[in-house]
Each structure stands twice: as C-alpha cells, then as structure tokens.
C-alpha cells in the first residue's frame, strides 16, 4: 500500500470558504490525500482565497511567494489556488506566480480529483467555469468522520444584488438555492457525526428559495424543517440582506425553539445618499424599522452588522449618519472596512475619498463599535446563558464554548464534555470573551 499523500489547505475570507475547504479536502480523499496542518509536510497545498478587498488578494500573492521555495526543495509538491481570487484572476495567477499548478473557481471544485490527476501528470490545470451540473451533488463518498459540534452548511450561493462595491456577484455568480431534501440530508448526516449546531450559509442566505416537497421553501420554512431533526439543537444563518428579512423569518426568531437569538444584518452605511449610490435598495430608516420589528419578536436578540467607510463621495455628514445609526441600533458585534476599489464594480469608477480621511473615519467607527460590543458583553454579566461546549480551555477544568448569542464563554470548574450544552451564569466580561460558572 502506498503512503497517503498530504494535503494542506489554507483558508481565507468568509465562512463559505471554510465550508468549501472542507468539501475540497473530502473530494481529494478519493485521490489518497489526508489532511496535514503544516505546509512543509504537504504534497499538495491549496490556498482557498478571498477577493472581497484588495488586501485579501494581495495576501494570497505574498503567501504564494513564500511557498515557492518549498516547491524548489520538493519538486513534486503541487500548489493550487481556489476560491474567489481564482475565479477573478484565472490564468493570470499562473502568469504572476509560475509555481502554481492548479487554479479552480468556487463553482467547479467538484472537478478537483480530475484536475489533481492532470497536475500529477506534470500539466497545469485551470477551471473557472460556472458548470451546469451542481457541484454539491458531485461531492460523493464523504468520509463518515466524527465532527466538531458546530458546523457550517451552505444552502445558497451567489448573489443577484449587485451592491456597487462588491465582487461577490462576479466571483460566485448568480443566486442558487440548494433543494430542501439535500439540505436536510446533509444536516442529518452532520448530526449523526456529532454536530449539534448548524449555521446555514449563503452570500444572501435569507433570499433562499429551495425546491422542496409541496413547493418552494423560504428560509423560514427550511429552518422549521431543520427544527424537526432530533439531535440538532441549534440553528443559525448568515449573511442576510435587510430587504429579504420577511415576516416568517422574523416570526421564526420568536417561535422556533432551535433558532438562536443572533442575527448578522449588514447595513453598510447610515446615509441614504450613500446607500442609494451603493445600490443597497434600503434606507437607514427602513433598516431601523426592521430592527425594531425583529426586536419586538425577540427582545434579547443580539445583532451584528457590516460597515464600509470611505465609500466614493462619502462626506463627513454621511459618515456621521452611519455613527448615528450605530448608536441607534446597539450592535453586539460589528465589522467595519475601509472601502476598497474592486476592478469591474461600478463604484470603482467614481470619485474616491481621500485615503487619510477614510483611515481616520475607520478609527472613529471602530472605537464606537468596540465601546458598543463591550457594553453588550458587560450587559451579559449576571445572566444565565446556555453554552455549547466546543473545546477544552487553557487551564485544567476549563472548557470553552459559545452562548446562544455567539459570545465565546470560558467555563471554569466545568466537567462538561465537548458537544454538551450546559447552563452557565456569566461572571465577567473580558476583551473578547465572557467568563462563566456552571449552574
Ligand atoms: N452578503 C455577503 C457580504 C459579503 S462581503 C456575505 O454573505 O458575507 C462581507 C462584507 O465585506 C460586506 O458586508 C461589506 O461590508 C464588506 N465589503 C464588501 N465589498 C467591499 C469593498 N469593496 N470594500 C470594503 N468592504 C467591502
Ligand atoms: Fe455583495 Fe451586496 Fe450581494 Fe452582499 S448583498 S454579497 S454585499 S452584492
Ligand atoms: Fe471573499 Fe468570496 Fe467569501 S470574495 S468574502 S471568499 S464569497
């Protein structure tokens, strides 16, 4: 028997890439690969890349530069680039970095086994198609390995919204929803392997409309179907667009026992002038009204958001409107980014905000967000939460997990096992986590 080949995958970008990396690893087990977590050991290195901001893509090229000597030392090593940079740059990657053997886009990675055979043969392999066949249905032969208690499950991919700053509609293509039975089947399989919490993924997950028994399923209906699966205890979904938050989904946050009280609902800006230029098709006011409805349904829900500062033509007054919106909402988490010009997107052609100005705004928004996150965390002290235990902590007798609000909780003096869901009283708020005692 030949020794297994070793596969090292490094993942950049969003949670969907984390999911995709797992699928790619599984698809290569048939070629005799096992995972390794050191690049130096590997027979194949795959970078699963992100193209969302300029820095994300540049990071990939510098990583490839660092990997090149490994290939000089071990000529049999194969290097591949997957994900959204692969989709956007295609063959340009091999021109810029000749050490790269394989380039595969996010919609064609089910063809990796054939591509691997080609590169083993000394050829280069490139596939950035949006194939007719469904990649999810071609990922057969998944090993039945035990899984960590929290898992991702992609239910929807691509985006038809075309926000003026965003590459996702180009790198991931048009919106596609997976059929209900496939999602339920994959969820049951995950549960059999030890998963207790599933986060449903989609670039625009709440626009989900999958074919199911008796017609089209909305995301809310899908969540209710998942709620029936024994052994699955927690359901989350991300990322949502404000315009696709329908009444059923809001009601599910009130009525569905397994749906967790946490929602990532990016708004991007608090200025209607900028929102319009971003092609966001909602206003600051409609967003605030929506937040009110969601909180009426589930008062303790923790909200998170994304913000872009320094979008073309953003004035100080526009930026102030964003700060005002953040103050009005009270986010438990928020992610803010300096606008990054993405070639081929409409906003790239517009008058850009001075870089120093944008930097200064980024610092101000981040200071506000940090204060707000801190105050939400402080508000947890004294409360009883439920914690899904994910791993042992640093000290003896400490376990680490996630609360229903997605806060990391360090449990001291716990005899809980990985995968248990335990009650805990929050005793203190730290910079990035909470401390809790079992009750
Ligand atoms: N709906 C998506 C959002 C993808 S991008 C999802 O499922 O994740 C994540 C965030 O990156 C966006 O919400 C936006 O705030 C930010 N972003 C996207 N394009 C950007 C750009 N060109 N410059 C800066 N930030 C950007
Ligand atoms: Fe990008 Fe907008 Fe689609 Fe989100 S909704 S993926 S930000 S185009
Ligand atoms: Fe990045 Fe592609 Fe995700 S651009 S954010 S990896 S969809």
Tab-separated table of C-alpha atoms and ligand atoms in Angstrom:
chain	number	residue	atom	x	y	z
A	1	UNK	CA	0.000	0.000	0.000
A	2	UNK	CA	1.340	3.448	-0.885
A	3	UNK	CA	1.665	6.065	1.848
A	4	UNK	CA	-1.116	8.652	1.826
A	5	UNK	CA	-0.342	11.999	0.216
A	6	UNK	CA	-0.677	15.022	2.427
A	7	UNK	CA	-2.956	17.942	1.732
A	8	UNK	CA	-2.541	21.364	3.324
A	9	UNK	CA	-5.381	23.836	2.824
A	10	UNK	CA	-5.198	27.442	3.954
A	11	UNK	CA	-8.495	29.266	4.027
A	12	UNK	CA	-9.058	32.997	3.626
A	13	UNK	CA	-12.253	35.046	3.607
A	14	UNK	CA	-15.759	34.161	4.642
A	15	UNK	CA	-17.374	31.155	6.323
A	16	UNK	CA	-18.442	29.833	2.950
A	17	UNK	CA	-14.791	29.348	2.155
A	18	UNK	CA	-14.410	27.363	5.387
A	19	UNK	CA	-17.240	25.115	4.220
A	20	UNK	CA	-15.743	24.859	0.729
A	21	UNK	CA	-12.337	23.921	2.116
A	22	UNK	CA	-13.908	21.021	3.996
A	23	UNK	CA	-15.607	19.889	0.780
A	24	UNK	CA	-12.360	20.158	-1.196
A	25	UNK	CA	-10.488	18.125	1.396
A	26	UNK	CA	-13.201	15.465	1.245
A	27	UNK	CA	-13.166	15.395	-2.547
A	28	UNK	CA	-9.426	14.673	-2.525
A	29	UNK	CA	-9.624	11.797	-0.033
A	30	UNK	CA	-10.525	9.632	-3.042
A	31	UNK	CA	-7.133	10.532	-4.543
A	32	UNK	CA	-5.429	9.243	-1.417
A	33	UNK	CA	-4.945	12.521	0.449
A	34	UNK	CA	-5.053	13.056	4.185
A	35	UNK	CA	-5.013	16.470	5.833
A	36	UNK	CA	-1.905	17.987	7.357
A	37	UNK	CA	-1.619	21.279	9.173
A	38	UNK	CA	1.950	22.041	8.161
A	39	UNK	CA	2.726	23.312	4.676
A	40	UNK	CA	6.261	21.844	4.854
A	41	UNK	CA	4.847	18.275	5.025
A	42	UNK	CA	2.421	18.683	2.183
A	43	UNK	CA	2.331	17.026	-1.227
A	44	UNK	CA	-0.353	19.466	-2.256
A	45	UNK	CA	-1.029	22.966	-0.957
A	46	UNK	CA	-4.330	24.643	-1.731
A	47	UNK	CA	-4.995	28.282	-0.922
A	48	UNK	CA	-8.726	28.913	-0.738
A	49	UNK	CA	-8.809	32.613	-1.408
A	50	UNK	CA	-10.934	35.712	-0.942
A	51	UNK	CA	-11.220	38.677	-3.310
A	52	UNK	CA	-13.503	40.929	-1.305
A	53	UNK	CA	-10.906	43.654	-0.625
A	54	UNK	CA	-7.644	44.483	-2.319
A	55	UNK	CA	-5.580	43.414	0.669
A	56	UNK	CA	-7.241	40.000	0.673
A	57	UNK	CA	-5.967	39.272	-2.852
A	58	UNK	CA	-2.507	40.735	-2.229
A	59	UNK	CA	-2.111	38.474	0.806
A	60	UNK	CA	-2.560	35.480	-1.478
A	61	UNK	CA	0.214	36.576	-3.822
A	62	UNK	CA	2.623	37.140	-0.941
A	63	UNK	CA	1.744	33.731	0.507
A	64	UNK	CA	2.431	32.149	-2.894
A	65	UNK	CA	5.816	33.898	-2.921
A	66	UNK	CA	6.589	32.366	0.484
A	67	UNK	CA	5.552	28.904	-0.704
A	68	UNK	CA	7.733	28.928	-3.798
A	69	UNK	CA	10.953	27.811	-2.003
A	70	UNK	CA	9.076	24.746	-0.688
A	71	UNK	CA	8.476	23.725	-4.256
A	72	UNK	CA	12.094	24.318	-5.215
A	73	UNK	CA	13.097	22.000	-2.365
A	74	UNK	CA	10.427	19.420	-3.227
A	75	UNK	CA	9.654	19.487	-6.961
A	76	UNK	CA	6.771	17.019	-6.551
A	77	UNK	CA	4.843	19.494	-4.435
A	78	UNK	CA	1.731	20.784	-6.197
A	79	UNK	CA	0.350	24.240	-5.439
A	80	UNK	CA	-3.241	25.204	-6.186
A	81	UNK	CA	-5.323	28.350	-5.821
A	82	UNK	CA	-9.076	28.025	-5.211
A	83	UNK	CA	-11.814	30.434	-4.234
A	84	UNK	CA	-12.720	33.936	-5.309
A	85	UNK	CA	-9.242	35.143	-6.356
A	86	UNK	CA	-9.018	32.044	-8.561
A	87	UNK	CA	-12.350	32.988	-10.112
A	88	UNK	CA	-11.463	36.650	-10.602
A	89	UNK	CA	-7.866	36.298	-11.783
A	90	UNK	CA	-7.906	32.901	-13.527
A	91	UNK	CA	-4.801	32.171	-15.608
A	92	UNK	CA	-3.257	35.495	-14.524
A	93	UNK	CA	-2.313	33.738	-11.266
A	94	UNK	CA	-0.117	31.219	-13.092
A	95	UNK	CA	1.472	34.007	-15.102
A	96	UNK	CA	2.236	36.017	-11.983
A	97	UNK	CA	3.373	33.001	-9.968
A	98	UNK	CA	4.575	30.123	-12.189
A	99	UNK	CA	4.905	27.829	-9.148
A	100	UNK	CA	1.102	27.498	-9.232
A	101	UNK	CA	-0.054	24.228	-10.851
A	102	UNK	CA	-3.794	24.446	-10.426
A	103	UNK	CA	-6.450	27.170	-10.369
A	104	UNK	CA	-10.032	26.230	-9.502
A	105	UNK	CA	-13.021	28.542	-9.065
A	106	UNK	CA	-15.621	28.199	-6.300
A	107	UNK	CA	-18.218	26.624	-8.582
A	108	UNK	CA	-16.027	23.919	-10.105
A	109	UNK	CA	-14.134	22.367	-7.211
A	110	UNK	CA	-16.040	19.092	-7.539
A	111	UNK	CA	-13.756	18.592	-10.559
A	112	UNK	CA	-10.667	18.699	-8.327
A	113	UNK	CA	-9.988	14.925	-8.494
A	114	UNK	CA	-9.597	15.060	-12.296
A	115	UNK	CA	-7.561	18.258	-12.038
A	116	UNK	CA	-5.302	16.656	-9.436
A	117	UNK	CA	-4.642	13.738	-11.788
A	118	UNK	CA	-3.654	16.196	-14.504
A	119	UNK	CA	-1.186	18.100	-12.320
A	120	UNK	CA	0.303	14.788	-11.094
A	121	UNK	CA	0.937	14.174	-14.787
A	122	UNK	CA	3.014	17.331	-14.909
A	123	UNK	CA	0.388	19.503	-16.576
A	124	UNK	CA	-1.262	22.709	-15.381
A	125	UNK	CA	-4.997	22.685	-14.630
A	126	UNK	CA	-7.378	25.650	-14.751
A	127	UNK	CA	-11.151	25.586	-14.251
A	128	UNK	CA	-13.172	28.701	-13.525
A	129	UNK	CA	-16.430	27.596	-15.172
A	130	UNK	CA	-19.887	28.035	-13.766
A	131	UNK	CA	-20.851	24.466	-14.734
A	132	UNK	CA	-24.387	23.327	-15.430
A	133	UNK	CA	-24.040	20.388	-13.075
A	134	UNK	CA	-24.442	21.013	-9.363
A	135	UNK	CA	-21.139	20.791	-7.528
A	136	UNK	CA	-22.854	19.753	-4.306
A	137	UNK	CA	-24.258	16.617	-5.938
A	138	UNK	CA	-20.838	15.572	-7.154
A	139	UNK	CA	-19.208	15.532	-3.759
A	140	UNK	CA	-19.831	11.854	-3.147
A	141	UNK	CA	-18.026	9.473	-0.876
A	142	UNK	CA	-17.722	11.771	2.104
A	143	UNK	CA	-15.854	10.060	4.903
A	144	UNK	CA	-18.059	9.472	7.922
A	145	UNK	CA	-15.611	11.062	10.311
A	146	UNK	CA	-16.646	12.478	13.667
A	147	UNK	CA	-17.202	16.240	13.518
A	148	UNK	CA	-16.828	19.188	15.861
A	149	UNK	CA	-20.168	20.135	17.474
A	150	UNK	CA	-20.704	23.303	15.396
A	151	UNK	CA	-20.713	23.101	11.599
A	152	UNK	CA	-21.453	25.208	8.533
A	153	UNK	CA	-23.848	24.115	5.825
A	154	UNK	CA	-24.093	26.071	2.575
A	155	UNK	CA	-27.705	26.328	1.418
A	156	UNK	CA	-27.482	29.216	-1.023
A	157	UNK	CA	-24.695	30.602	-3.142
A	158	UNK	CA	-24.089	33.619	-5.294
A	159	UNK	CA	-25.806	36.955	-5.248
A	160	UNK	CA	-28.088	38.931	-7.561
A	161	UNK	CA	-27.994	42.146	-5.542
A	162	UNK	CA	-25.004	43.825	-7.195
A	163	UNK	CA	-24.102	46.278	-4.460
A	164	UNK	CA	-21.911	48.819	-6.273
A	165	UNK	CA	-18.768	47.965	-4.254
A	166	UNK	CA	-18.946	44.171	-4.212
A	167	UNK	CA	-17.240	41.402	-6.221
A	168	UNK	CA	-19.351	38.521	-4.924
A	169	UNK	CA	-21.913	38.524	-7.787
A	170	UNK	CA	-18.962	38.174	-10.191
A	171	UNK	CA	-16.881	35.618	-8.278
A	172	UNK	CA	-19.727	33.437	-7.011
A	173	UNK	CA	-22.179	34.040	-9.823
A	174	UNK	CA	-25.982	34.217	-9.754
A	175	UNK	CA	-28.061	33.188	-6.757
A	176	UNK	CA	-28.710	29.461	-6.498
A	177	UNK	CA	-30.550	27.666	-3.672
A	178	UNK	CA	-29.943	24.009	-2.878
A	179	UNK	CA	-33.031	21.760	-2.799
A	180	UNK	CA	-34.601	21.237	0.624
A	181	UNK	CA	-34.105	17.460	0.738
A	182	UNK	CA	-30.388	17.835	0.041
A	183	UNK	CA	-30.014	20.335	2.844
A	184	UNK	CA	-31.967	18.148	5.274
A	185	UNK	CA	-29.969	15.074	4.236
A	186	UNK	CA	-26.685	16.857	4.822
A	187	UNK	CA	-27.930	18.197	8.159
A	188	UNK	CA	-28.935	14.681	9.306
A	189	UNK	CA	-25.560	13.368	8.243
A	190	UNK	CA	-23.809	16.100	10.244
A	191	UNK	CA	-25.903	15.303	13.311
A	192	UNK	CA	-25.022	11.591	13.023
A	193	UNK	CA	-21.393	12.650	13.146
A	194	UNK	CA	-21.759	14.636	16.358
A	195	UNK	CA	-22.882	18.072	15.161
A	196	UNK	CA	-25.361	19.891	17.405
A	197	UNK	CA	-25.303	23.378	15.907
A	198	UNK	CA	-25.601	24.205	12.219
A	199	UNK	CA	-25.048	27.615	10.674
A	200	UNK	CA	-26.762	27.845	7.310
A	201	UNK	CA	-24.629	29.784	4.876
A	202	UNK	CA	-25.353	31.905	1.857
A	203	UNK	CA	-23.995	35.159	0.496
A	204	UNK	CA	-27.620	36.185	0.638
A	205	UNK	CA	-28.977	33.401	2.768
A	206	UNK	CA	-32.354	34.895	3.567
A	207	UNK	CA	-33.141	35.054	-0.160
A	208	UNK	CA	-33.115	31.220	-0.019
A	209	UNK	CA	-35.912	29.655	-2.056
A	210	UNK	CA	-35.208	25.969	-2.466
A	211	UNK	CA	-37.411	23.402	-4.157
A	212	UNK	CA	-38.976	21.129	-1.567
A	213	UNK	CA	-41.825	18.691	-1.055
A	214	UNK	CA	-45.019	20.582	-1.845
A	215	UNK	CA	-43.383	23.631	-3.389
A	216	UNK	CA	-40.845	26.342	-2.799
A	217	UNK	CA	-39.354	26.755	0.654
A	218	UNK	CA	-38.358	30.118	2.081
A	219	UNK	CA	-35.507	30.219	4.587
A	220	UNK	CA	-38.046	30.338	7.429
A	221	UNK	CA	-39.743	27.168	6.174
A	222	UNK	CA	-36.364	25.462	5.795
A	223	UNK	CA	-35.466	26.401	9.370
A	224	UNK	CA	-38.739	24.933	10.623
A	225	UNK	CA	-37.954	21.694	8.764
A	226	UNK	CA	-34.485	21.582	10.351
A	227	UNK	CA	-36.067	22.246	13.729
A	228	UNK	CA	-37.627	18.752	13.450
A	229	UNK	CA	-34.272	16.953	13.300
A	230	UNK	CA	-33.609	15.095	16.563
A	231	UNK	CA	-30.165	15.747	17.945
A	232	UNK	CA	-29.794	19.077	16.157
A	233	UNK	CA	-30.077	21.640	18.926
A	234	UNK	CA	-29.121	24.981	17.443
A	235	UNK	CA	-29.712	26.696	14.109
A	236	UNK	CA	-28.153	29.928	12.847
A	237	UNK	CA	-27.894	31.537	9.426
A	238	UNK	CA	-25.674	34.118	7.779
A	239	UNK	CA	-25.453	36.522	5.877
A	240	UNK	CA	-28.777	38.271	5.474
A	241	UNK	CA	-29.805	41.231	3.360
A	242	UNK	CA	-32.258	43.626	5.063
A	243	UNK	CA	-34.645	43.508	2.085
A	244	UNK	CA	-35.058	39.742	2.329
A	245	UNK	CA	-35.995	39.637	6.033
A	246	UNK	CA	-39.604	38.503	5.544
A	247	UNK	CA	-42.282	38.278	8.243
A	248	UNK	CA	-41.998	34.487	8.517
A	249	UNK	CA	-38.299	34.716	9.228
A	250	UNK	CA	-38.846	37.395	11.860
A	251	UNK	CA	-41.593	35.253	13.415
A	252	UNK	CA	-39.252	32.254	13.435
A	253	UNK	CA	-36.948	34.257	15.696
A	254	UNK	CA	-39.853	34.428	18.119
A	255	UNK	CA	-41.339	30.942	17.716
A	256	UNK	CA	-38.713	28.478	16.529
A	257	UNK	CA	-37.090	26.890	19.586
A	258	UNK	CA	-33.820	25.927	17.929
A	259	UNK	CA	-33.222	29.210	16.099
A	260	UNK	CA	-30.618	31.151	18.073
A	261	UNK	CA	-31.154	34.798	19.124
A	262	UNK	CA	-28.401	36.228	16.962
A	263	UNK	CA	-28.620	37.904	13.563
A	264	UNK	CA	-25.960	39.282	11.237
A	265	UNK	CA	-27.720	42.016	9.283
A	266	UNK	CA	-25.271	44.224	7.385
A	267	UNK	CA	-26.412	47.772	6.596
A	268	UNK	CA	-23.113	49.206	5.210
A	269	UNK	CA	-23.983	52.881	5.780
A	270	UNK	CA	-26.397	55.087	7.699
A	271	UNK	CA	-26.643	57.703	4.944
A	272	UNK	CA	-29.472	57.335	2.431
A	273	UNK	CA	-27.467	59.224	-0.175
A	274	UNK	CA	-24.639	56.695	0.110
A	275	UNK	CA	-26.981	53.693	0.406
A	276	UNK	CA	-28.532	54.736	-2.883
A	277	UNK	CA	-25.134	55.045	-4.533
A	278	UNK	CA	-24.249	51.636	-3.099
A	279	UNK	CA	-27.358	50.202	-4.777
A	280	UNK	CA	-28.482	48.824	-1.415
A	281	UNK	CA	-32.223	49.343	-2.039
A	282	UNK	CA	-32.990	50.080	1.608
A	283	UNK	CA	-32.777	53.273	3.632
A	284	UNK	CA	-31.432	53.924	7.104
A	285	UNK	CA	-34.997	54.366	8.305
A	286	UNK	CA	-36.315	51.165	6.737
A	287	UNK	CA	-33.398	49.325	8.353
A	288	UNK	CA	-34.156	50.812	11.779
A	289	UNK	CA	-37.830	49.886	11.396
A	290	UNK	CA	-36.811	46.360	10.529
A	291	UNK	CA	-34.559	46.156	13.587
A	292	UNK	CA	-37.493	47.287	15.690
A	293	UNK	CA	-39.726	44.514	14.292
A	294	UNK	CA	-37.038	41.892	14.895
A	295	UNK	CA	-36.533	43.052	18.455
A	296	UNK	CA	-40.278	43.095	19.063
A	297	UNK	CA	-40.265	39.423	18.042
A	298	UNK	CA	-37.154	38.526	20.031
A	299	UNK	CA	-36.183	41.221	22.548
A	300	UNK	CA	-32.906	39.630	23.660
A	301	UNK	CA	-31.609	39.087	20.087
A	302	UNK	CA	-28.016	40.215	19.529
A	303	UNK	CA	-27.464	41.996	16.233
A	304	UNK	CA	-24.295	42.271	14.237
A	305	UNK	CA	-23.523	44.324	11.160
A	306	UNK	CA	-21.019	45.286	8.479
A	307	UNK	CA	-19.999	48.841	7.592
A	308	UNK	CA	-17.986	50.360	4.800
A	309	UNK	CA	-16.341	53.727	5.420
A	310	UNK	CA	-14.902	55.997	2.752
A	311	UNK	CA	-17.225	54.783	0.002
A	312	UNK	CA	-16.845	57.109	-3.043
A	313	UNK	CA	-18.296	60.567	-2.343
A	314	UNK	CA	-18.927	59.846	1.358
A	315	UNK	CA	-18.860	63.195	3.195
A	316	UNK	CA	-18.309	63.820	6.883
A	317	UNK	CA	-22.102	64.268	7.214
A	318	UNK	CA	-22.727	60.881	5.564
A	319	UNK	CA	-20.225	59.282	7.889
A	320	UNK	CA	-21.857	60.955	10.883
A	321	UNK	CA	-25.184	59.417	9.793
A	322	UNK	CA	-23.520	55.989	9.973
A	323	UNK	CA	-22.283	56.671	13.503
A	324	UNK	CA	-25.803	57.817	14.441
A	325	UNK	CA	-27.298	54.614	13.078
A	326	UNK	CA	-24.837	52.505	15.071
A	327	UNK	CA	-25.750	54.454	18.214
A	328	UNK	CA	-29.428	53.862	17.497
A	329	UNK	CA	-29.087	50.103	16.925
A	330	UNK	CA	-26.655	48.961	19.599
A	331	UNK	CA	-24.707	46.151	17.954
A	332	UNK	CA	-23.338	43.158	19.798
A	333	UNK	CA	-20.725	42.756	17.090
A	334	UNK	CA	-19.876	44.850	14.062
A	335	UNK	CA	-17.293	44.672	11.324
A	336	UNK	CA	-16.081	47.824	9.616
A	337	UNK	CA	-13.994	48.052	6.493
A	338	UNK	CA	-12.322	50.825	4.596
A	339	UNK	CA	-13.769	50.935	1.097
A	340	UNK	CA	-11.522	49.038	-1.290
A	341	UNK	CA	-11.739	49.629	-5.030
A	342	UNK	CA	-12.644	46.409	-6.815
A	343	UNK	CA	-11.925	46.363	-10.551
A	344	UNK	CA	-15.052	45.785	-12.619
A	345	UNK	CA	-17.505	47.013	-9.967
A	346	UNK	CA	-19.492	50.220	-10.648
A	347	UNK	CA	-18.112	52.153	-7.650
A	348	UNK	CA	-14.528	51.695	-8.842
A	349	UNK	CA	-15.045	54.410	-11.463
A	350	UNK	CA	-16.312	57.048	-9.035
A	351	UNK	CA	-14.519	59.905	-7.216
A	352	UNK	CA	-12.638	58.320	-4.314
A	353	UNK	CA	-12.463	59.617	-0.748
A	354	UNK	CA	-9.045	60.807	0.411
A	355	UNK	CA	-7.215	57.807	1.950
A	356	UNK	CA	-6.143	59.628	5.130
A	357	UNK	CA	-9.713	60.801	5.646
A	358	UNK	CA	-11.023	57.252	5.221
A	359	UNK	CA	-8.414	55.937	7.692
A	360	UNK	CA	-9.476	58.480	10.244
A	361	UNK	CA	-13.149	57.532	9.816
A	362	UNK	CA	-12.280	53.867	10.179
A	363	UNK	CA	-10.607	54.570	13.517
A	364	UNK	CA	-13.618	56.532	14.729
A	365	UNK	CA	-16.146	53.887	13.718
A	366	UNK	CA	-14.040	51.134	15.248
A	367	UNK	CA	-13.781	52.995	18.540
A	368	UNK	CA	-17.567	53.325	18.667
A	369	UNK	CA	-18.113	49.679	17.730
A	370	UNK	CA	-15.637	48.479	20.359
A	371	UNK	CA	-17.439	50.526	23.021
A	372	UNK	CA	-20.767	49.102	21.943
A	373	UNK	CA	-19.576	45.491	21.838
A	374	UNK	CA	-18.115	45.958	25.263
A	375	UNK	CA	-21.339	47.331	26.644
A	376	UNK	CA	-23.357	44.403	25.230
A	377	UNK	CA	-20.832	41.999	26.782
A	378	UNK	CA	-20.961	43.841	30.125
A	379	UNK	CA	-24.746	43.529	29.976
A	380	UNK	CA	-24.352	39.729	29.940
A	381	UNK	CA	-22.721	39.671	33.380
A	382	UNK	CA	-25.067	38.058	35.897
A	383	UNK	CA	-27.224	36.481	33.193
A	384	UNK	CA	-27.748	32.790	32.711
A	385	UNK	CA	-26.873	31.562	29.225
A	386	UNK	CA	-26.622	28.193	27.533
A	387	UNK	CA	-23.199	27.179	26.247
A	388	UNK	CA	-22.398	24.674	23.528
A	389	UNK	CA	-19.047	23.307	24.677
A	390	UNK	CA	-16.563	23.253	21.784
A	391	UNK	CA	-13.131	22.543	23.255
A	392	UNK	CA	-11.033	22.377	26.407
A	393	UNK	CA	-9.681	25.710	27.638
A	394	UNK	CA	-6.133	26.628	28.597
A	395	UNK	CA	-6.348	25.592	32.239
A	396	UNK	CA	-7.282	22.335	33.848
A	397	UNK	CA	-11.049	22.160	34.369
A	398	UNK	CA	-11.774	24.930	31.869
A	399	UNK	CA	-13.978	24.407	28.821
A	400	UNK	CA	-14.718	26.883	26.048
A	401	UNK	CA	-17.915	27.221	24.074
A	402	UNK	CA	-20.441	29.594	22.556
A	403	UNK	CA	-23.510	31.095	24.128
A	404	UNK	CA	-26.771	31.342	22.216
A	405	UNK	CA	-25.726	34.940	21.484
A	406	UNK	CA	-22.482	33.698	19.873
A	407	UNK	CA	-20.280	35.053	22.644
A	408	UNK	CA	-17.265	32.880	23.447
A	409	UNK	CA	-17.668	31.673	27.035
A	410	UNK	CA	-14.851	30.274	29.196
A	411	UNK	CA	-16.315	27.902	31.749
A	412	UNK	CA	-14.249	27.319	34.843
A	413	UNK	CA	-14.789	24.308	37.073
A	414	UNK	CA	-16.854	22.538	34.456
A	415	UNK	CA	-16.972	18.798	33.977
A	416	UNK	CA	-18.827	19.194	30.692
A	417	UNK	CA	-17.676	17.310	27.607
A	418	UNK	CA	-17.234	18.651	24.085
A	419	UNK	CA	-20.684	18.737	22.489
A	420	UNK	CA	-22.589	19.242	25.751
A	421	UNK	CA	-24.956	22.171	26.080
A	422	UNK	CA	-24.787	23.481	29.625
A	423	UNK	CA	-26.271	26.345	31.603
A	424	UNK	CA	-23.855	28.925	32.917
A	425	UNK	CA	-24.003	32.164	34.843
A	426	UNK	CA	-21.799	34.883	33.332
A	427	UNK	CA	-19.372	36.160	35.958
A	428	UNK	CA	-17.209	38.602	33.996
A	429	UNK	CA	-16.735	40.187	30.581
A	430	UNK	CA	-13.226	40.105	29.107
A	431	UNK	CA	-11.972	41.795	25.938
A	432	UNK	CA	-13.106	39.086	23.526
A	433	UNK	CA	-14.966	36.605	25.648
A	434	UNK	CA	-17.062	36.035	28.737
A	435	UNK	CA	-16.257	34.054	31.851
A	436	UNK	CA	-18.971	31.782	33.186
A	437	UNK	CA	-19.641	29.361	36.007
A	438	UNK	CA	-21.764	26.255	35.517
A	439	UNK	CA	-25.154	26.409	37.241
B	1	LIG	N1	-23.635	39.261	1.802
B	1	LIG	C1	-22.266	38.905	1.934
B	1	LIG	C2	-21.358	40.015	2.162
B	1	LIG	C3	-20.081	39.654	1.588
B	1	LIG	S1	-18.820	40.656	1.879
B	1	LIG	C4	-21.959	37.725	2.798
B	1	LIG	O1	-22.639	36.744	2.810
B	1	LIG	O2	-20.968	37.694	3.525
B	1	LIG	C5	-18.744	40.967	3.610
B	1	LIG	C6	-18.613	42.428	3.870
B	1	LIG	O3	-17.454	42.954	3.249
B	1	LIG	C7	-19.745	43.269	3.291
B	1	LIG	O4	-20.876	43.254	4.084
B	1	LIG	C8	-19.119	44.627	3.208
B	1	LIG	O5	-19.267	45.334	4.422
B	1	LIG	C9	-17.634	44.318	3.020
B	1	LIG	N2	-17.198	44.652	1.654
B	1	LIG	C10	-17.630	44.114	0.503
B	1	LIG	N3	-17.025	44.700	-0.556
B	1	LIG	C11	-16.190	45.634	-0.053
B	1	LIG	C12	-15.301	46.584	-0.642
B	1	LIG	N4	-15.163	46.703	-1.957
B	1	LIG	N5	-14.585	47.379	0.193
B	1	LIG	C13	-14.723	47.284	1.537
B	1	LIG	N6	-15.556	46.423	2.141
B	1	LIG	C14	-16.287	45.603	1.356
B	2	LIG	FE1	-22.115	41.681	-2.049
B	2	LIG	FE2	-24.307	43.108	-1.702
B	2	LIG	FE3	-24.510	40.615	-2.561
B	2	LIG	FE4	-23.754	41.050	-0.037
B	2	LIG	S1	-25.766	41.591	-0.940
B	2	LIG	S2	-22.821	39.638	-1.475
B	2	LIG	S3	-22.596	42.935	-0.229
B	2	LIG	S4	-23.579	42.296	-3.669
B	3	LIG	FE1	-14.348	36.553	-0.046
B	3	LIG	FE2	-15.511	35.178	-1.934
B	3	LIG	FE3	-16.343	34.976	0.573
B	3	LIG	S1	-14.735	37.215	-2.093
B	3	LIG	S2	-15.980	37.004	1.337
B	3	LIG	S3	-14.385	34.359	-0.215
B	3	LIG	S4	-17.617	34.934	-1.247
